[in-house]
mmCIF file of C-alpha atoms in Angstrom:
data_model
loop_
_atom_site.group_PDB
_atom_site.id
_atom_site.type_symbol
_atom_site.label_atom_id
_atom_site.label_comp_id
_atom_site.label_asym_id
_atom_site.label_seq_id
_atom_site.Cartn_x
_atom_site.Cartn_y
_atom_site.Cartn_z
ATOM 1 C CA MET A 14 228.623 129.315 177.062
ATOM 2 C CA ILE A 15 227.736 131.523 174.137
ATOM 3 C CA VAL A 16 225.094 133.974 175.283
ATOM 4 C CA ALA A 17 222.484 135.181 172.819
ATOM 5 C CA ASP A 18 219.364 137.296 173.033
ATOM 6 C CA LYS A 19 216.122 136.933 171.106
ATOM 7 C CA LYS A 20 215.661 139.120 168.069
ATOM 8 C CA PRO A 21 212.440 141.147 167.926
ATOM 9 C CA ILE A 22 209.741 139.222 166.041
ATOM 10 C CA GLU A 23 209.248 142.229 163.738
ATOM 11 C CA GLU A 24 212.840 141.918 162.534
ATOM 12 C CA ILE A 25 212.412 138.210 161.764
ATOM 13 C CA ILE A 26 209.119 138.859 159.975
ATOM 14 C CA GLU A 27 210.862 141.449 157.799
ATOM 15 C CA GLU A 28 213.471 138.861 156.765
ATOM 16 C CA ILE A 29 211.062 136.080 155.874
ATOM 17 C CA LYS A 30 208.045 138.009 154.596
ATOM 18 C CA ASP A 31 208.518 136.833 151.007
ATOM 19 C CA ASP A 32 209.035 133.143 151.816
ATOM 20 C CA GLU A 33 206.293 130.540 151.969
ATOM 21 C CA LYS A 34 207.916 127.505 153.544
ATOM 22 C CA ILE A 35 210.046 128.212 156.548
ATOM 23 C CA LEU A 36 211.885 126.039 159.032
ATOM 24 C CA ILE A 37 212.504 127.452 162.502
ATOM 25 C CA LEU A 38 215.585 125.640 163.703
ATOM 26 C CA GLY A 39 216.631 125.678 167.353
ATOM 27 C CA CYS A 40 219.793 124.508 169.047
ATOM 28 C CA ASN A 41 219.907 122.410 172.202
ATOM 29 C CA GLU A 42 223.135 123.854 173.536
ATOM 30 C CA CYS A 43 224.095 127.348 174.760
ATOM 31 C CA VAL A 44 221.080 129.185 173.355
ATOM 32 C CA THR A 45 218.779 126.759 175.155
ATOM 33 C CA VAL A 46 220.465 127.546 178.467
ATOM 34 C CA CYS A 47 220.204 131.292 177.913
ATOM 35 C CA GLU A 48 216.569 130.831 176.820
ATOM 36 C CA ALA A 49 217.006 132.460 173.439
ATOM 37 C CA GLY A 50 216.976 129.648 170.900
ATOM 38 C CA GLY A 51 215.990 126.308 172.411
ATOM 39 C CA LYS A 52 213.001 124.105 171.690
ATOM 40 C CA LYS A 53 210.676 126.288 173.732
ATOM 41 C CA GLU A 54 211.713 129.501 171.992
ATOM 42 C CA VAL A 55 211.348 127.744 168.630
ATOM 43 C CA GLY A 56 207.778 126.808 169.562
ATOM 44 C CA ILE A 57 206.883 130.315 170.675
ATOM 45 C CA LEU A 58 208.397 131.990 167.610
ATOM 46 C CA ALA A 59 206.838 129.485 165.214
ATOM 47 C CA SER A 60 203.418 129.885 166.814
ATOM 48 C CA ALA A 61 203.660 133.685 166.677
ATOM 49 C CA LEU A 62 204.774 133.653 163.037
ATOM 50 C CA ARG A 63 202.042 131.224 162.000
ATOM 51 C CA MET A 64 199.436 133.503 163.555
ATOM 52 C CA TYR A 65 200.989 136.623 162.045
ATOM 53 C CA PHE A 66 200.968 135.306 158.491
ATOM 54 C CA LEU A 67 197.518 133.735 158.844
ATOM 55 C CA ASN A 68 196.228 137.086 160.074
ATOM 56 C CA GLN A 69 197.816 138.721 157.031
ATOM 57 C CA GLY A 70 195.945 136.275 154.808
ATOM 58 C CA LYS A 71 199.175 134.641 153.684
ATOM 59 C CA GLU A 72 199.499 130.899 153.512
ATOM 60 C CA VAL A 73 202.917 130.194 155.016
ATOM 61 C CA LYS A 74 204.122 126.818 156.198
ATOM 62 C CA ILE A 75 206.197 127.152 159.335
ATOM 63 C CA ASP A 76 207.785 124.038 160.775
ATOM 64 C CA GLU A 77 209.800 123.582 163.945
ATOM 65 C CA LYS A 78 212.854 121.522 164.706
ATOM 66 C CA THR A 79 215.594 121.676 167.291
ATOM 67 C CA LEU A 80 218.971 120.071 166.702
ATOM 68 C CA GLU A 81 221.381 118.899 169.358
ATOM 69 C CA ARG A 82 223.905 121.419 167.986
ATOM 70 C CA GLN A 83 224.267 123.490 164.859
ATOM 71 C CA CYS A 84 228.042 123.769 165.019
ATOM 72 C CA ASP A 85 228.789 120.145 164.082
ATOM 73 C CA HIS A 86 228.399 118.365 160.767
ATOM 74 C CA GLU A 87 226.637 115.295 162.103
ATOM 75 C CA TYR A 88 223.734 117.196 163.648
ATOM 76 C CA LEU A 89 223.260 119.501 160.681
ATOM 77 C CA GLU A 90 223.156 116.418 158.456
ATOM 78 C CA GLU A 91 219.947 115.375 160.240
ATOM 79 C CA ILE A 92 217.971 117.926 158.235
ATOM 80 C CA ARG A 93 219.543 117.253 154.833
ATOM 81 C CA ASP A 94 216.577 115.156 153.686
ATOM 82 C CA VAL A 95 214.044 117.854 154.505
ATOM 83 C CA MET A 96 215.949 120.979 153.493
ATOM 84 C CA ASP A 97 214.556 120.997 149.955
ATOM 85 C CA GLN A 98 211.065 121.474 151.437
ATOM 86 C CA TYR A 99 211.875 124.962 152.666
ATOM 87 C CA ASP A 100 212.400 128.373 151.100
ATOM 88 C CA ALA A 101 214.298 129.621 154.129
ATOM 89 C CA VAL A 102 215.551 128.670 157.564
ATOM 90 C CA VAL A 103 215.421 130.869 160.644
ATOM 91 C CA SER A 104 218.177 129.555 162.868
ATOM 92 C CA LEU A 105 217.920 130.303 166.554
ATOM 93 C CA ALA A 106 221.487 129.095 167.094
ATOM 94 C CA CYS A 107 224.330 131.498 167.771
ATOM 95 C CA GLY A 108 226.132 133.138 164.852
ATOM 96 C CA VAL A 109 228.343 130.078 164.607
ATOM 97 C CA GLY A 110 225.395 127.786 163.961
ATOM 98 C CA VAL A 111 223.803 130.187 161.483
ATOM 99 C CA GLN A 112 227.026 130.384 159.484
ATOM 100 C CA PHE A 113 227.670 126.653 159.545
ATOM 101 C CA MET A 114 224.125 126.078 158.330
ATOM 102 C CA ALA A 115 224.676 128.587 155.524
ATOM 103 C CA GLU A 116 227.966 126.933 154.534
ATOM 104 C CA LYS A 117 226.405 123.510 154.475
ATOM 105 C CA TYR A 118 223.177 124.327 152.672
ATOM 106 C CA GLN A 119 224.267 126.741 149.979
ATOM 107 C CA SER A 120 220.965 127.100 148.148
ATOM 108 C CA THR A 121 218.716 127.861 151.135
ATOM 109 C CA PRO A 122 218.817 131.278 152.816
ATOM 110 C CA VAL A 123 219.499 131.089 156.544
ATOM 111 C CA TYR A 124 218.388 133.990 158.729
ATOM 112 C CA PRO A 125 219.506 134.585 162.315
ATOM 113 C CA GLY A 126 216.742 134.466 164.909
ATOM 114 C CA VAL A 127 218.925 135.653 167.783
ATOM 115 C CA ASN A 128 221.573 138.260 168.417
ATOM 116 C CA THR A 129 224.746 136.526 169.576
ATOM 117 C CA CYS A 130 226.138 138.594 172.432
ATOM 118 C CA PHE A 131 229.170 137.138 174.242
ATOM 119 C CA LEU A 132 230.793 134.242 176.087
ATOM 120 C CA GLY A 133 229.401 134.386 179.551
ATOM 121 C CA VAL A 134 227.769 132.869 182.598
ATOM 122 C CA THR A 135 224.278 132.611 184.057
ATOM 123 C CA GLU A 136 224.565 134.726 187.193
ATOM 124 C CA GLU A 137 220.920 134.014 187.875
ATOM 125 C CA ARG A 138 217.986 133.101 185.676
ATOM 126 C CA GLY A 139 217.476 135.991 183.295
ATOM 127 C CA LEU A 140 220.878 137.564 183.989
ATOM 128 C CA TRP A 141 223.872 136.615 181.873
ATOM 129 C CA THR A 142 227.196 138.395 182.032
ATOM 130 C CA GLU A 143 230.366 138.332 179.988
ATOM 131 C CA ARG A 144 233.445 136.447 181.156
ATOM 132 C CA CYS A 145 235.608 135.647 178.143
ATOM 133 C CA GLN A 146 236.552 137.248 174.843
ATOM 134 C CA ALA A 147 238.382 134.210 173.470
ATOM 135 C CA CYS A 148 241.596 136.213 173.143
ATOM 136 C CA GLY A 149 243.574 133.072 172.434
ATOM 137 C CA GLN A 150 246.202 133.447 175.161
ATOM 138 C CA CYS A 151 244.686 132.942 178.575
ATOM 139 C CA ILE A 152 246.307 134.831 181.439
ATOM 140 C CA LEU A 153 243.820 133.892 184.149
ATOM 141 C CA ALA A 154 246.540 132.032 186.063
ATOM 142 C CA ARG A 155 248.238 135.375 186.724
ATOM 143 C CA THR A 156 245.150 137.396 187.514
ATOM 144 C CA GLY A 157 243.501 135.313 190.196
ATOM 145 C CA GLY A 158 241.003 133.810 187.759
ATOM 146 C CA ILE A 159 239.530 137.173 186.796
ATOM 147 C CA CYS A 160 239.958 138.294 183.208
ATOM 148 C CA PRO A 161 241.056 141.879 182.514
ATOM 149 C CA VAL A 162 240.490 141.341 178.776
ATOM 150 C CA SER A 163 236.775 140.664 179.088
ATOM 151 C CA ARG A 164 235.941 142.480 182.301
ATOM 152 C CA CYS A 165 237.971 145.680 182.022
ATOM 153 C CA ALA A 166 236.502 148.185 179.574
ATOM 154 C CA LYS A 167 239.980 149.230 178.490
ATOM 155 C CA ARG A 168 241.393 145.700 178.651
ATOM 156 C CA VAL A 169 244.384 147.045 180.571
ATOM 157 C CA PHE A 170 246.988 144.789 182.122
ATOM 158 C CA ASN A 171 249.101 145.421 185.226
ATOM 159 C CA GLY A 172 246.674 147.284 187.396
ATOM 160 C CA PRO A 173 243.677 149.585 187.083
ATOM 161 C CA CYS A 174 243.467 152.780 185.081
ATOM 162 C CA GLY A 175 242.724 156.141 186.688
ATOM 163 C CA GLY A 176 239.000 155.632 186.226
ATOM 164 C CA SER A 177 238.649 153.044 188.966
ATOM 165 C CA THR A 178 236.584 154.570 191.777
ATOM 166 C CA LYS A 179 235.498 152.750 194.905
ATOM 167 C CA GLY A 180 235.850 149.441 193.118
ATOM 168 C CA LYS A 181 233.724 150.510 190.163
ATOM 169 C CA CYS A 182 234.550 151.288 186.549
ATOM 170 C CA GLU A 183 234.308 154.830 185.239
ATOM 171 C CA ILE A 184 232.100 153.790 182.333
ATOM 172 C CA HIS A 185 229.247 152.789 184.666
ATOM 173 C CA ASN A 186 228.850 152.698 188.403
ATOM 174 C CA GLU A 187 227.266 149.243 188.233
ATOM 175 C CA ILE A 188 230.297 147.709 186.547
ATOM 176 C CA ASP A 189 232.982 146.348 188.832
ATOM 177 C CA CYS A 190 236.533 147.438 188.160
ATOM 178 C CA ALA A 191 238.147 144.207 186.953
ATOM 179 C CA TRP A 192 241.451 145.172 188.546
ATOM 180 C CA GLN A 193 239.789 145.822 191.901
ATOM 181 C CA LEU A 194 238.342 142.308 191.637
ATOM 182 C CA ILE A 195 241.765 140.927 190.714
ATOM 183 C CA VAL A 196 243.478 142.674 193.636
ATOM 184 C CA ASP A 197 240.801 141.482 196.067
ATOM 185 C CA ARG A 198 241.061 137.943 194.759
ATOM 186 C CA LEU A 199 244.873 137.869 194.893
ATOM 187 C CA LYS A 200 244.672 139.059 198.493
ATOM 188 C CA ALA A 201 242.128 136.349 199.306
ATOM 189 C CA LEU A 202 244.461 133.775 197.760
ATOM 190 C CA ASP A 203 247.351 135.193 199.778
ATOM 191 C CA ARG A 204 249.137 135.822 196.498
ATOM 192 C CA PHE A 205 249.160 139.606 196.466
ATOM 193 C CA ASP A 206 252.912 139.571 195.758
ATOM 194 C CA ASP A 207 252.002 138.311 192.267
ATOM 195 C CA TYR A 208 250.474 141.716 191.583
ATOM 196 C CA GLU A 209 254.007 143.121 191.409
ATOM 197 C CA ASN A 210 254.974 140.727 188.625
ATOM 198 C CA LEU A 211 254.466 142.585 185.390
ATOM 199 C CA ILE A 212 252.491 140.868 182.676
ATOM 200 C CA PRO A 213 254.469 141.249 179.432
ATOM 201 C CA LEU A 214 252.981 142.852 176.338
ATOM 202 C CA LYS A 215 250.148 140.738 175.018
ATOM 203 C CA ASP A 216 250.379 139.358 171.509
ATOM 204 C CA TRP A 217 247.017 140.455 170.161
ATOM 205 C CA SER A 218 247.510 138.521 166.937
ATOM 206 C CA PHE A 219 245.962 135.545 168.754
ATOM 207 C CA GLU A 220 242.879 137.669 169.290
ATOM 208 C CA ARG A 221 240.456 138.851 166.579
ATOM 209 C CA ALA A 222 243.000 141.484 165.528
ATOM 210 C CA GLY A 223 244.926 138.699 163.795
ATOM 211 C CA GLY A 224 241.951 137.899 161.548
ATOM 212 C CA PRO A 225 239.787 134.766 161.634
ATOM 213 C CA ARG A 226 241.456 132.117 163.755
ATOM 214 C CA LYS A 227 241.689 128.368 163.725
ATOM 215 C CA VAL A 228 242.812 125.636 166.058
ATOM 216 C CA VAL A 229 244.568 122.700 164.404
ATOM 217 C CA ARG A 230 245.021 119.549 166.455
ATOM 218 C CA GLU A 231 246.816 116.976 164.372
ATOM 219 C CA ASP A 232 246.755 114.523 167.282
ATOM 220 C CA VAL A 233 242.993 114.194 167.066
ATOM 221 C CA GLN A 234 242.571 114.616 163.339
ATOM 222 C CA GLN A 235 241.460 111.602 161.338
ATOM 223 C CA MET B 258 176.674 128.459 195.840
ATOM 224 C CA ARG B 259 175.564 127.401 192.352
ATOM 225 C CA LEU B 260 177.008 130.565 190.849
ATOM 226 C CA GLN B 261 176.519 131.229 187.171
ATOM 227 C CA TYR B 262 179.278 132.251 184.797
ATOM 228 C CA PRO B 263 179.405 132.376 180.985
ATOM 229 C CA SER B 264 179.168 128.876 179.551
ATOM 230 C CA ASN B 265 181.608 129.633 176.693
ATOM 231 C CA ILE B 266 184.553 129.562 179.081
ATOM 232 C CA GLN B 267 186.505 126.342 178.971
ATOM 233 C CA ILE B 268 188.451 125.570 182.115
ATOM 234 C CA ILE B 269 191.787 123.808 181.776
ATOM 235 C CA LEU B 270 193.104 122.500 185.066
ATOM 236 C CA VAL B 271 196.792 122.746 185.867
ATOM 237 C CA PRO B 272 198.489 121.800 189.131
ATOM 238 C CA CYS B 273 199.827 125.341 189.517
ATOM 239 C CA THR B 274 199.806 128.403 187.259
ATOM 240 C CA GLY B 275 203.586 128.007 187.207
ATOM 241 C CA LYS B 276 202.882 125.080 184.874
ATOM 242 C CA VAL B 277 201.319 127.413 182.315
ATOM 243 C CA ASP B 278 203.868 127.953 179.598
ATOM 244 C CA ALA B 279 203.720 130.899 177.213
ATOM 245 C CA LEU B 280 203.424 128.310 174.476
ATOM 246 C CA TYR B 281 200.209 126.856 175.973
ATOM 247 C CA ILE B 282 198.563 130.257 175.746
ATOM 248 C CA LEU B 283 199.846 130.912 172.221
ATOM 249 C CA ARG B 284 198.640 127.490 171.071
ATOM 250 C CA ALA B 285 195.183 128.283 172.432
ATOM 251 C CA PHE B 286 195.096 131.453 170.325
ATOM 252 C CA GLU B 287 196.458 129.568 167.337
ATOM 253 C CA LYS B 288 193.596 127.110 167.713
ATOM 254 C CA GLY B 289 191.119 129.974 167.701
ATOM 255 C CA ALA B 290 190.486 130.940 171.331
ATOM 256 C CA ASP B 291 189.124 134.479 171.520
ATOM 257 C CA GLY B 292 190.746 135.116 174.867
ATOM 258 C CA VAL B 293 192.773 133.286 177.491
ATOM 259 C CA TYR B 294 193.015 134.145 181.132
ATOM 260 C CA VAL B 295 195.137 132.493 183.753
ATOM 261 C CA VAL B 296 193.709 132.309 187.253
ATOM 262 C CA GLY B 297 196.352 131.833 189.889
ATOM 263 C CA CYS B 298 196.502 131.940 193.654
ATOM 264 C CA MET B 299 196.891 135.227 195.482
ATOM 265 C CA GLU B 300 200.352 136.708 195.230
ATOM 266 C CA GLY B 301 202.420 135.361 198.102
ATOM 267 C CA ASP B 302 200.117 132.359 198.538
ATOM 268 C CA CYS B 303 201.651 130.055 195.950
ATOM 269 C CA HIS B 304 202.167 126.559 197.315
ATOM 270 C CA PHE B 305 205.304 126.408 195.178
ATOM 271 C CA ASN B 306 206.377 129.922 196.245
ATOM 272 C CA ASN B 307 206.505 131.701 192.893
ATOM 273 C CA GLY B 308 204.407 129.727 190.399
ATOM 274 C CA ASN B 309 201.861 132.535 190.058
ATOM 275 C CA PHE B 310 204.595 135.160 189.613
ATOM 276 C CA ARG B 311 206.089 133.079 186.833
ATOM 277 C CA ALA B 312 202.683 132.741 185.207
ATOM 278 C CA HIS B 313 202.234 136.498 185.414
ATOM 279 C CA LYS B 314 205.492 137.096 183.566
ATOM 280 C CA ARG B 315 204.544 134.554 180.908
ATOM 281 C CA VAL B 316 201.188 136.206 180.398
ATOM 282 C CA GLU B 317 203.001 139.525 179.953
ATOM 283 C CA GLN B 318 205.336 137.867 177.434
ATOM 284 C CA VAL B 319 202.331 136.547 175.503
ATOM 285 C CA GLN B 320 200.620 139.952 175.625
ATOM 286 C CA LYS B 321 203.665 141.539 173.986
ATOM 287 C CA ILE B 322 203.773 138.853 171.286
ATOM 288 C CA LEU B 323 200.038 139.196 170.598
ATOM 289 C CA ASP B 324 200.416 142.956 170.284
ATOM 290 C CA THR B 325 203.340 142.509 167.891
ATOM 291 C CA ILE B 326 201.402 140.189 165.608
ATOM 292 C CA ASN B 327 198.256 142.351 165.722
ATOM 293 C CA ILE B 328 196.054 139.879 167.607
ATOM 294 C CA GLY B 329 195.777 142.138 170.650
ATOM 295 C CA GLY B 330 197.634 141.650 173.918
ATOM 296 C CA GLU B 331 194.572 142.376 176.015
ATOM 297 C CA ARG B 332 193.106 139.038 174.914
ATOM 298 C CA ALA B 333 195.449 137.382 177.431
ATOM 299 C CA GLN B 334 195.022 138.240 181.101
ATOM 300 C CA MET B 335 196.156 137.073 184.518
ATOM 301 C CA TYR B 336 193.996 137.131 187.633
ATOM 302 C CA ASN B 337 194.819 136.226 191.199
ATOM 303 C CA LEU B 338 192.273 134.977 193.674
ATOM 304 C CA SER B 339 192.016 132.427 196.448
ATOM 305 C CA SER B 340 190.257 129.099 196.048
ATOM 306 C CA SER B 341 187.525 130.175 198.450
ATOM 307 C CA GLU B 342 186.469 133.131 196.317
ATOM 308 C CA GLY B 343 183.744 131.530 194.217
ATOM 309 C CA PRO B 344 181.815 134.775 193.642
ATOM 310 C CA ARG B 345 185.025 136.535 192.555
ATOM 311 C CA PHE B 346 185.744 133.658 190.146
ATOM 312 C CA ALA B 347 182.310 134.077 188.552
ATOM 313 C CA GLN B 348 182.743 137.862 188.466
ATOM 314 C CA ILE B 349 186.113 137.531 186.668
ATOM 315 C CA ALA B 350 184.569 135.139 184.153
ATOM 316 C CA VAL B 351 181.835 137.661 183.368
ATOM 317 C CA GLU B 352 184.365 140.489 183.208
ATOM 318 C CA MET B 353 186.621 138.573 180.828
ATOM 319 C CA ASP B 354 183.676 137.478 178.688
ATOM 320 C CA GLU B 355 182.529 141.093 178.333
ATOM 321 C CA LYS B 356 186.030 142.302 177.566
ATOM 322 C CA ILE B 357 186.575 139.717 174.832
ATOM 323 C CA ARG B 358 183.140 140.312 173.329
ATOM 324 C CA LYS B 359 184.041 143.986 173.010
ATOM 325 C CA LEU B 360 187.295 143.022 171.255
ATOM 326 C CA GLY B 361 185.466 140.691 168.907
ATOM 327 C CA PRO B 362 186.477 137.238 167.696
ATOM 328 C CA ASN B 363 190.076 136.134 167.436
ATOM 329 C CA PRO B 364 191.249 137.293 163.977
ATOM 330 C CA ILE B 365 193.021 133.947 163.575
ATOM 331 C CA LYS B 366 189.689 132.141 163.744
ATOM 332 C CA LEU B 367 188.317 134.402 161.013
ATOM 333 C CA ALA B 368 191.466 134.051 158.898
ATOM 334 C CA LYS B 369 191.282 130.258 159.187
ATOM 335 C CA LYS B 370 187.650 130.270 158.058
ATOM 336 C CA LYS B 371 188.559 132.519 155.144
ATOM 337 C CA ALA B 372 191.471 130.293 154.146
ATOM 338 C CA ALA B 373 189.335 127.121 154.305
#
């Protein structure tokens, strides 16, 4: 899932301080799971903002709504009828949702309510860690299901760098060396011979380096 | 025991303090409560294992929010005591009442009156 973290309330207040009718818009997908932008977080933020502005003597209307997703037309259409009631929207969706909102509703400012961090997993409640950088050419089949692109600080292929010490990365002793994990996993799979097979040079044009990307699937297009 | 405690305290029953969401506490302040305190079981005595620890974290979350929006984090508190500690319950109620009186009324209540 896409992992996001809550923005400080002060930062959100700074963005919306001149607006009088605001919609706090949550998303029921990834940001709900990582407890940054779901219905509950919408409620808490809206309540805090209402109290803040009331305390400042400002009359500000703050409404709450949470959509199933903010990255699909059909769900964003659900608010079309009410959008003209607001001066601004604070979207607690990931950066994708914020941008799609902004594209769809050109005349209403949309502010991000979360910081979108990475594609990751819930290791335990309150602990999310990165697993994928959406590089566009997955090599997990060759690396025992462990990704050197997202989990190695240098994103090196074909074995660890010289900074791997006792299974940890040189950038921090709490970070596992991705290549140590890969070696251990290949051994566990009884596929350690695969380690000798060199991974060819990666075409980074499929990654962000190639500019904004798109996936076109004519077979499912209408 | 017929213990006395301040009559301005409104008790809201929940099955476990783990049921107390941060939003419940914020809503109480939004509606004008001068202070909110959550009374949970002793640490380690939760029937649901960690309900009171969860409540404690949520109270801390609310305290931070209240500080950020200038309402005052100390208006929200968490206490732990066992169900057999009636005198302690009354003592906490008095303590909380005194603390909130020192802090004064919830500024939201005043702002609402002003706006009306």
